[in-house]
Amino acid sequence: MTTTEELTWLDAHSQAALVHAGRLTPGDLVRAAVARIERMDPTVNAVIHRRFAAAVAEADALAGRSDLPFPGVPMLLKDLGCTMAGEPDQQGSVVLRDADHRATRDAHATRRLRAAGFVVLGRTAVPEFGLAGSTESAAHGATRNPWALDRVAGGSSGGAAAAVAAGMVPLAQGSDGGGSIRNPAAYCGLVGLKPSRGRVSSGPDTPDALVGHATFGVLTRSVRDTAALLDLLQGYEPGDPAVAPAPSSSYTEAITRPAAGLTIGILDADRLPPEFVEPANRDAVRECGELLGQLGHTVRTSHPEALFDPDYHERFVDALSPAVSLLAELIPTMVGRPVDESEHGLISRFWIERGRALDATSHRRVMAWMDRYRERMLAWWREHDVLVTPVSPWPPPPLGWFDGPAGVRRSIEFLRFVPQFNSTGQPAVAVPLFERDGLPLGVQLVADYGREDLLLQLAAQLEDARPWAGRHPVGLAGTTARPGAGVRE
């Protein structure tokens, strides 16, 4: 019989296989996950809303459902956008928390996940409105990185990443509007794919989230889980403003075919200013390039010139900030009372004020710039298949790094390698190839628009060449973890 301890580090496929083989029931999986959350989360603070009794009942009702791919496999939803009818929808906001604001309907992604047999145990922490690089908020406190409890887990899908990295659940839903899946994945030692724009519906409530920059995805421990979840989530829903090209086969099938003979550009981080990216993150990109060369790919030092356009980040903020200022206008209606701007955090106020300062013509001018920027960036992929870059410019910083006025500035500065691909709509994935000083260190792979198949093939090849399944935080499988916890192979 598989023990609860053995379940801790199994991916979703392996947990589902135990049910299909009759070794465990869906209820067994969910009860074991509930026990892990109750034991670990007081330390990590990732799961801010729990629906354990309902989840156990739903899992027991799935007994005998061998027709489902993931019967009873436990998972968590991010408390930002991916709504579940009747459950909290608080978005890291004290205002929404105090009003006990709840969703009235399921997101399309929620419906698809539950239809595949996944059982939702609760919702994960986010920074207020998903706007910071660390999952710390006045509403729910700080989410801690399971690898080192004094470090951030990333944002805004930090709660999701911390829960998976700690072994509470095999995967969790996330979203990415400027690196919000990829940064937490890199900081927590996970696979984090941002799909192409229009691949996964974020409707019905936010079908064009952040002017097309944001998309739903998942944080997982294995490429095969990421591929299978993309198969489940991808596809048009009524009201979607964009639809990515249909894949030629399932992503699950695609990763069984090895990537071969690719032309891969490696960002030469050594040519960047020393303060732009730390040595460990530079080394990870170089080592990934060496590994890709050993796997038979053509590797060259190259990247799109537009990647570091000096005007990009200002345009990025101007493109997205009106969506935040609009949300601030809607919140009083959502909670049924006037809301003073001082009730929001500093980072949120920065975005709200920036959005209010833009008139319609100025915003349209920014979006026209983004159209040209997308064209300039994507031209590079005419001669290359994949780009390799760091995910973050530094390892996970200490908790509190994004506090105060300096934290507002840092919340933009650290987005050096990831939001550009939200603007272009391209798929990008963080893979946990390395670790340094007991902390995970991911690299980012980026493919042409619509080519998640190629990206996942390459990620699977790297996973085979340098497996990461055996690396996980020390301590949290018991009752405590410690700052600076290292790696167990």
Coordinates of C-alpha atoms in Angstrom, one line a residue:
M1 CA 0.0 0.0 0.0
T2 CA 1.3 3.5 -0.9
T3 CA 1.8 5.5 2.2
T4 CA 0.9 9.2 2.7
E5 CA 4.6 10.0 2.8
E6 CA 5.1 8.3 -0.6
L7 CA 2.3 10.3 -2.1
T8 CA 3.9 13.6 -1.1
W9 CA 6.3 13.8 -4.0
L10 CA 4.3 12.0 -6.7
D11 CA 3.1 14.0 -9.7
A12 CA -0.5 14.0 -10.8
H13 CA 0.0 11.2 -13.3
S14 CA 1.4 8.9 -10.7
Q15 CA -1.3 9.7 -8.2
A16 CA -4.0 9.0 -10.8
A17 CA -2.3 5.7 -11.8
L18 CA -2.7 4.5 -8.2
V19 CA -6.5 5.1 -8.4
H20 CA -6.7 3.5 -11.9
A21 CA -4.8 0.4 -10.6
G22 CA -7.2 0.1 -7.6
R23 CA -4.5 0.6 -5.1
L24 CA -6.1 3.8 -3.7
T25 CA -9.4 5.6 -4.0
P26 CA -10.0 9.2 -5.0
G27 CA -10.9 9.8 -1.3
D28 CA -7.6 8.4 -0.2
L29 CA -5.7 10.9 -2.3
V30 CA -7.7 13.9 -1.1
R31 CA -7.6 12.9 2.6
A32 CA -3.8 12.5 2.4
A33 CA -3.5 15.9 0.7
V34 CA -5.7 17.5 3.4
A35 CA -3.4 16.0 6.1
R36 CA -0.3 17.4 4.3
I37 CA -1.8 20.9 4.1
E38 CA -2.9 20.9 7.7
R39 CA 0.7 19.8 8.7
M40 CA 2.7 22.0 6.4
D41 CA 0.7 25.1 5.7
P42 CA 1.1 26.7 9.1
T43 CA 4.7 27.1 8.2
V44 CA 4.4 28.0 4.6
N45 CA 1.1 30.0 4.5
A46 CA 0.1 29.1 0.9
V47 CA -3.5 27.9 1.2
I48 CA -5.6 30.8 2.4
H49 CA -9.1 29.3 1.8
R50 CA -9.9 25.7 2.5
R51 CA -12.9 23.6 1.4
F52 CA -11.8 20.3 2.8
A53 CA -15.1 18.8 3.8
A54 CA -16.6 19.5 0.4
A55 CA -13.5 18.2 -1.3
V56 CA -13.6 14.9 0.6
A57 CA -17.3 14.4 -0.3
E58 CA -16.5 15.2 -4.0
A59 CA -13.6 12.7 -4.0
D60 CA -15.7 9.9 -2.5
A61 CA -18.3 10.5 -5.2
L62 CA -15.7 9.8 -7.8
A63 CA -15.1 6.2 -6.6
G64 CA -15.1 3.9 -9.6
R65 CA -14.8 6.7 -12.2
S66 CA -12.1 5.0 -14.2
D67 CA -13.2 7.0 -17.2
L68 CA -11.7 10.2 -15.8
P69 CA -7.9 10.9 -16.4
F70 CA -7.3 12.3 -12.9
P71 CA -9.9 10.9 -10.5
G72 CA -9.5 12.5 -7.1
V73 CA -6.2 14.1 -7.8
P74 CA -6.0 17.0 -5.4
M75 CA -5.2 20.5 -6.6
L76 CA -5.6 24.2 -5.6
L77 CA -6.8 27.3 -7.5
K78 CA -5.1 30.7 -7.3
D79 CA -7.3 33.3 -5.6
L80 CA -7.1 35.6 -8.6
G81 CA -9.3 35.2 -11.6
C82 CA -9.8 31.4 -11.7
T83 CA -13.1 31.6 -9.9
M84 CA -15.2 28.8 -8.4
A85 CA -18.9 29.5 -7.7
G86 CA -19.6 30.2 -4.0
E87 CA -15.9 30.2 -3.1
P88 CA -13.9 33.3 -2.0
D89 CA -12.7 35.7 -4.6
Q90 CA -10.5 38.1 -2.6
Q91 CA -7.4 38.7 -4.9
G92 CA -5.1 39.5 -2.0
S93 CA -7.2 42.5 -1.0
V94 CA -8.1 43.5 2.6
V95 CA -11.2 45.2 1.2
L96 CA -12.4 42.1 -0.6
R97 CA -11.4 39.9 2.3
D98 CA -13.3 41.9 4.9
A99 CA -16.4 41.9 2.7
D100 CA -16.1 38.1 2.3
H101 CA -16.4 38.6 -1.5
R102 CA -17.3 35.4 -3.3
A103 CA -17.6 34.3 -6.9
T104 CA -20.9 33.7 -8.5
R105 CA -19.8 31.3 -11.3
D106 CA -16.9 29.0 -12.3
A107 CA -14.2 30.1 -14.6
H108 CA -14.0 27.9 -17.8
A109 CA -10.7 26.6 -16.5
T110 CA -12.2 25.5 -13.2
R111 CA -15.0 23.7 -15.0
R112 CA -12.5 21.8 -17.2
L113 CA -10.3 20.8 -14.4
R114 CA -13.1 19.4 -12.3
A115 CA -14.5 17.6 -15.3
A116 CA -11.2 15.7 -15.6
G117 CA -11.5 14.4 -12.1
F118 CA -9.4 17.0 -10.2
V119 CA -10.7 17.9 -6.8
V120 CA -10.2 21.5 -5.6
L121 CA -9.1 21.7 -2.0
G122 CA -9.0 25.4 -1.7
R123 CA -7.4 28.7 -2.9
T124 CA -3.9 29.9 -2.8
A125 CA -2.4 33.2 -1.6
V126 CA -1.5 36.1 -4.0
P127 CA -0.2 39.6 -3.5
E128 CA -2.8 42.3 -3.7
F129 CA -4.3 42.1 -7.2
G130 CA -1.3 40.0 -8.3
L131 CA 0.9 43.1 -8.7
A132 CA 4.1 42.2 -6.8
G133 CA 7.0 39.8 -7.2
S134 CA 6.4 38.3 -3.8
T135 CA 3.2 36.8 -2.3
E136 CA 3.0 39.0 0.7
S137 CA -0.2 41.0 1.5
A138 CA -1.9 42.8 4.3
A139 CA -4.8 40.5 3.8
H140 CA -3.1 37.2 4.3
G141 CA 0.5 37.8 5.4
A142 CA 3.6 36.3 3.8
T143 CA 3.9 33.1 1.9
R144 CA 7.3 31.5 2.5
N145 CA 9.4 29.6 0.1
P146 CA 9.6 26.0 1.2
W147 CA 13.2 25.8 0.2
A148 CA 14.2 28.6 2.6
L149 CA 11.6 30.1 4.8
D150 CA 13.1 33.5 5.0
R151 CA 12.9 33.9 1.2
V152 CA 10.0 34.8 -1.1
A153 CA 8.1 32.2 -3.1
G154 CA 7.6 34.7 -6.0
G155 CA 4.5 36.4 -7.2
S156 CA 1.8 36.5 -8.1
S157 CA 1.3 32.7 -8.2
G158 CA 3.6 32.3 -5.1
G159 CA 0.9 30.5 -3.0
A160 CA 0.4 28.0 -5.8
A161 CA 4.1 27.4 -6.2
A162 CA 4.8 27.1 -2.5
A163 CA 2.0 24.5 -2.1
V164 CA 3.3 22.3 -4.9
A165 CA 7.0 22.7 -3.9
A166 CA 6.2 21.8 -0.3
G167 CA 4.4 18.6 -1.4
M168 CA 0.9 19.6 -0.4
V169 CA -0.5 18.9 -3.8
P170 CA 1.0 17.6 -7.1
L171 CA 0.0 20.7 -9.0
A172 CA -1.8 24.0 -8.7
Q173 CA -3.4 26.4 -11.1
G174 CA -1.7 29.8 -11.7
S175 CA -1.8 32.7 -14.0
D176 CA 0.8 34.9 -15.7
G177 CA 0.5 38.5 -16.7
G178 CA 4.1 39.4 -16.5
G179 CA 6.0 36.4 -15.2
S180 CA 3.6 35.4 -12.5
I181 CA 3.9 31.6 -13.2
R182 CA 7.5 31.6 -14.3
N183 CA 9.1 33.5 -11.5
P184 CA 7.4 31.4 -8.7
A185 CA 8.3 28.2 -10.6
A186 CA 12.0 29.3 -10.8
Y187 CA 12.1 30.3 -7.2
C188 CA 10.4 27.1 -6.0
G189 CA 11.9 24.4 -8.3
L190 CA 8.9 23.7 -10.5
V191 CA 7.8 23.6 -14.1
G192 CA 5.9 26.7 -15.0
L193 CA 4.5 27.3 -18.5
K194 CA 2.9 30.5 -19.7
P195 CA 0.9 29.4 -22.7
S196 CA 0.5 31.4 -25.9
R197 CA -2.1 34.2 -25.9
G198 CA -5.5 32.6 -26.8
R199 CA -4.4 29.1 -25.9
V200 CA -6.3 28.9 -22.6
S201 CA -9.4 30.8 -21.9
S202 CA -9.4 33.1 -18.9
G203 CA -13.2 33.7 -19.3
P204 CA -15.9 34.2 -18.7
D205 CA -15.2 37.0 -16.2
T206 CA -11.8 38.2 -17.6
P207 CA -11.6 37.0 -21.2
D208 CA -9.1 39.8 -22.2
A209 CA -7.3 40.0 -18.9
L210 CA -4.7 42.8 -18.7
V211 CA -5.2 43.6 -22.4
G212 CA -4.3 40.1 -23.4
H213 CA -1.1 39.9 -21.3
A214 CA -2.5 37.5 -18.7
T215 CA -3.3 33.8 -19.2
F216 CA -4.1 30.8 -17.0
G217 CA -1.7 27.9 -16.6
V218 CA -0.4 25.5 -13.9
L219 CA 2.6 24.9 -11.8
T220 CA 3.8 21.3 -11.7
R221 CA 6.6 19.0 -10.8
S222 CA 6.9 17.3 -14.2
V223 CA 6.7 18.2 -17.9
R224 CA 4.2 15.4 -18.5
D225 CA 1.8 16.9 -16.0
T226 CA 2.2 20.3 -17.7
A227 CA 1.5 18.8 -21.1
A228 CA -1.6 16.9 -19.9
L229 CA -3.0 20.0 -18.2
L230 CA -2.5 22.0 -21.4
D231 CA -4.4 19.4 -23.3
L232 CA -7.3 19.8 -20.8
L233 CA -7.3 23.6 -20.6
Q234 CA -6.6 24.6 -24.2
G235 CA -9.3 25.5 -26.6
Y236 CA -11.8 28.2 -27.5
E237 CA -14.7 29.3 -25.2
P238 CA -17.4 31.7 -26.3
G239 CA -16.3 35.3 -25.8
D240 CA -12.6 34.7 -26.1
P241 CA -11.0 37.6 -28.0
A242 CA -8.1 35.5 -29.3
V243 CA -7.6 31.9 -30.3
A244 CA -4.1 30.3 -30.7
P245 CA -3.5 28.0 -33.6
A246 CA -4.7 24.4 -32.9
P247 CA -1.8 22.0 -32.2
S248 CA -1.2 19.2 -34.7
S249 CA -1.4 16.6 -32.0
S250 CA -2.0 16.4 -28.2
Y251 CA 0.8 17.9 -26.1
T252 CA 0.9 14.6 -24.2
E253 CA 1.8 12.8 -27.5
A254 CA 4.2 15.6 -28.6
I255 CA 6.5 15.1 -25.6
T256 CA 7.0 11.4 -26.6
R257 CA 8.8 12.7 -29.7
P258 CA 12.3 13.9 -28.9
A259 CA 13.2 17.4 -30.0
A260 CA 15.9 17.2 -32.7
G261 CA 18.1 19.5 -34.6
L262 CA 16.8 22.8 -33.2
T263 CA 18.5 26.2 -33.6
I264 CA 18.7 27.7 -30.2
G265 CA 19.7 31.2 -29.2
I266 CA 21.4 31.6 -25.8
L267 CA 21.2 35.0 -24.2
D268 CA 24.8 36.1 -23.5
A269 CA 24.2 37.3 -19.9
D270 CA 27.9 37.9 -19.4
R271 CA 27.6 40.9 -21.7
L272 CA 24.9 42.5 -19.5
P273 CA 25.8 45.0 -16.8
P274 CA 27.0 43.2 -13.6
E275 CA 24.0 44.6 -11.6
F276 CA 21.5 43.4 -14.2
V277 CA 21.7 39.7 -13.4
E278 CA 23.5 37.8 -10.7
P279 CA 26.4 35.4 -11.5
A280 CA 24.4 32.2 -10.6
N281 CA 21.6 33.1 -13.0
R282 CA 24.2 33.9 -15.7
D283 CA 25.9 30.6 -15.1
A284 CA 22.6 28.7 -15.3
V285 CA 21.9 30.0 -18.9
R286 CA 25.4 29.2 -20.0
E287 CA 25.2 25.6 -18.5
C288 CA 21.8 25.1 -20.2
G289 CA 23.3 26.1 -23.5
E290 CA 26.1 23.6 -23.0
L291 CA 23.7 20.8 -22.2
L292 CA 21.6 21.6 -25.3
G293 CA 24.7 21.4 -27.4
Q294 CA 25.4 18.0 -26.0
L295 CA 21.9 16.9 -26.9
G296 CA 22.6 17.7 -30.6
H297 CA 21.1 21.1 -31.1
T298 CA 22.7 24.0 -32.8
V299 CA 23.4 26.6 -30.1
R300 CA 24.5 30.1 -30.8
T301 CA 24.8 33.3 -28.8
S302 CA 21.8 35.4 -29.9
H303 CA 18.7 37.2 -28.7
P304 CA 16.1 39.6 -30.2
E305 CA 17.5 43.1 -30.1
A306 CA 14.1 44.4 -28.9
L307 CA 14.3 42.3 -25.8
F308 CA 16.1 45.1 -24.0
D309 CA 14.4 48.1 -25.6
P310 CA 14.9 50.9 -23.1
D311 CA 11.3 52.1 -23.6
Y312 CA 9.7 48.7 -23.0
H313 CA 9.0 48.6 -19.3
E314 CA 7.4 52.1 -19.3
R315 CA 5.2 51.0 -22.2
F316 CA 4.4 47.7 -20.3
V317 CA 3.2 49.6 -17.2
D318 CA 1.2 52.0 -19.3
A319 CA -0.5 49.2 -21.2
L320 CA -1.6 47.3 -18.1
S321 CA -2.2 50.0 -15.5
P322 CA -5.7 51.1 -16.8
A323 CA -7.0 47.6 -16.1
V324 CA -5.9 48.1 -12.5
S325 CA -7.4 51.6 -12.2
L326 CA -10.7 50.2 -13.6
L327 CA -10.6 47.4 -11.0
A328 CA -10.2 50.1 -8.3
E329 CA -13.4 51.8 -9.6
L330 CA -15.3 48.5 -9.6
I331 CA -14.4 47.4 -6.0
P332 CA -16.9 49.7 -4.2
T333 CA -19.7 48.1 -6.2
M334 CA -18.2 44.6 -5.4
V335 CA -18.2 45.3 -1.6
G336 CA -21.2 47.6 -1.4
R337 CA -19.5 50.6 0.2
P338 CA -17.1 53.5 -0.7
V339 CA -13.5 52.5 -0.7
D340 CA -10.7 55.0 0.1
E341 CA -7.5 54.6 -2.0
S342 CA -5.5 54.3 1.2
E343 CA -7.1 50.9 1.8
H344 CA -4.9 49.5 -1.0
G345 CA -1.2 48.8 -0.7
L346 CA 1.6 50.9 -2.1
I347 CA 2.2 48.8 -5.2
S348 CA -1.5 48.8 -6.0
R349 CA -1.7 52.5 -5.6
F350 CA 1.2 53.0 -8.0
W351 CA -0.6 51.0 -10.7
I352 CA -3.9 52.7 -10.0
E353 CA -2.5 56.2 -10.2
R354 CA -0.6 55.4 -13.3
G355 CA -3.7 54.1 -15.0
R356 CA -5.7 57.1 -14.0
A357 CA -3.1 59.4 -15.5
L358 CA -3.6 58.0 -19.0
D359 CA -6.3 59.2 -21.4
A360 CA -7.8 57.0 -24.1
T361 CA -5.6 58.4 -26.8
S362 CA -2.4 57.9 -24.8
H363 CA -3.4 54.3 -24.1
R364 CA -4.1 53.6 -27.7
R365 CA -0.7 55.1 -28.6
V366 CA 0.9 52.6 -26.2
M367 CA -1.0 49.7 -27.7
A368 CA 0.2 50.7 -31.1
W369 CA 3.8 50.7 -29.8
M370 CA 3.2 47.2 -28.5
D371 CA 2.0 46.1 -31.9
R372 CA 5.2 47.2 -33.4
Y373 CA 7.2 45.7 -30.5
R374 CA 5.6 42.3 -31.1
E375 CA 6.6 42.4 -34.7
R376 CA 10.2 43.4 -33.9
M377 CA 10.5 40.6 -31.3
L378 CA 8.9 37.8 -33.3
A379 CA 11.1 38.4 -36.4
W380 CA 14.0 36.8 -34.5
W381 CA 12.1 33.4 -34.5
R382 CA 12.3 33.3 -38.3
E383 CA 15.8 32.0 -37.9
H384 CA 15.6 30.4 -34.4
D385 CA 13.4 27.8 -32.7
V386 CA 14.0 28.6 -29.1
L387 CA 15.5 31.3 -26.9
V388 CA 17.1 30.6 -23.5
T389 CA 17.3 33.3 -20.9
P390 CA 17.3 33.6 -17.1
V391 CA 13.8 33.8 -15.5
S392 CA 14.8 36.2 -12.7
P393 CA 17.8 38.4 -12.4
W394 CA 18.6 37.0 -8.9
P395 CA 17.8 34.1 -6.6
P396 CA 14.7 34.4 -4.5
P397 CA 15.2 37.6 -2.3
P398 CA 14.4 37.8 1.4
L399 CA 10.8 38.4 2.5
G400 CA 10.1 42.1 2.7
W401 CA 12.2 42.9 -0.4
F402 CA 9.2 44.5 -2.1
D403 CA 8.0 46.5 0.9
G404 CA 7.9 50.3 0.9
P405 CA 8.7 52.8 -1.8
A406 CA 11.9 50.9 -2.8
G407 CA 9.8 47.8 -3.1
V408 CA 7.5 49.5 -5.6
R409 CA 10.6 50.2 -7.8
R410 CA 11.9 46.7 -7.4
S411 CA 8.6 45.2 -8.4
I412 CA 9.2 46.6 -11.9
E413 CA 13.0 46.3 -12.0
F414 CA 13.1 42.6 -11.4
L415 CA 10.9 41.9 -14.5
R416 CA 13.9 41.9 -16.8
F417 CA 13.4 38.7 -18.8
V418 CA 9.7 37.6 -18.6
P419 CA 7.0 40.2 -19.3
Q420 CA 8.2 40.8 -22.9
F421 CA 6.7 37.4 -23.8
N422 CA 3.3 38.4 -22.3
S423 CA 3.4 41.4 -24.6
T424 CA 4.3 39.3 -27.6
G425 CA 1.9 36.5 -26.6
Q426 CA 4.6 33.8 -27.0
P427 CA 4.7 30.6 -24.9
A428 CA 7.5 30.5 -22.4
V429 CA 8.4 27.9 -19.7
A430 CA 10.5 27.9 -16.6
V431 CA 12.3 24.6 -16.0
P432 CA 14.1 23.8 -12.7
L433 CA 17.4 22.5 -14.2
F434 CA 19.7 23.7 -11.4
E435 CA 20.2 24.6 -7.8
R436 CA 22.7 26.8 -6.1
D437 CA 23.4 27.1 -2.4
G438 CA 20.4 25.0 -1.6
L439 CA 18.0 27.1 -3.7
P440 CA 16.3 26.2 -7.0
L441 CA 17.5 28.0 -10.1
G442 CA 15.3 27.8 -13.2
V443 CA 15.9 28.9 -16.8
Q444 CA 13.4 30.2 -19.3
L445 CA 12.8 28.6 -22.7
V446 CA 10.8 30.7 -25.3
A447 CA 9.3 29.4 -28.5
D448 CA 7.5 31.1 -31.4
Y449 CA 3.8 32.0 -31.0
G450 CA 1.7 28.9 -30.9
R451 CA 4.6 26.4 -30.5
E452 CA 4.0 25.0 -27.0
D453 CA 4.5 21.6 -28.6
L454 CA 8.1 22.4 -29.5
L455 CA 8.7 24.0 -26.1
L456 CA 7.4 21.1 -24.1
Q457 CA 9.3 18.6 -26.3
L458 CA 12.5 20.4 -25.4
A459 CA 11.6 20.7 -21.8
A460 CA 11.0 17.0 -21.6
Q461 CA 14.3 16.3 -23.3
L462 CA 16.1 18.4 -20.6
E463 CA 14.1 16.7 -17.9
D464 CA 15.3 13.3 -19.2
A465 CA 18.9 14.5 -19.4
R466 CA 19.0 16.2 -16.0
P467 CA 16.1 14.9 -13.9
W468 CA 14.8 17.1 -11.1
A469 CA 12.1 14.9 -9.6
G470 CA 14.3 13.8 -6.7
R471 CA 15.1 17.4 -5.6
H472 CA 12.7 18.8 -3.0
P473 CA 12.9 20.9 0.2
V474 CA 14.1 19.2 3.4
G475 CA 11.9 19.3 6.5
L476 CA 8.4 20.1 5.3
A477 CA 7.3 16.4 4.9
G478 CA 7.4 16.4 8.7
T479 CA 6.1 19.2 10.8
T480 CA 8.7 22.0 10.5
A481 CA 11.1 23.4 8.0
R482 CA 14.0 25.8 8.7
P483 CA 15.4 28.9 7.0
G484 CA 18.0 28.0 4.4
A485 CA 16.9 24.4 4.1
G486 CA 18.9 22.6 1.5
V487 CA 18.4 20.0 -1.2
R488 CA 17.8 16.2 -0.8
E489 CA 18.6 14.2 -3.9

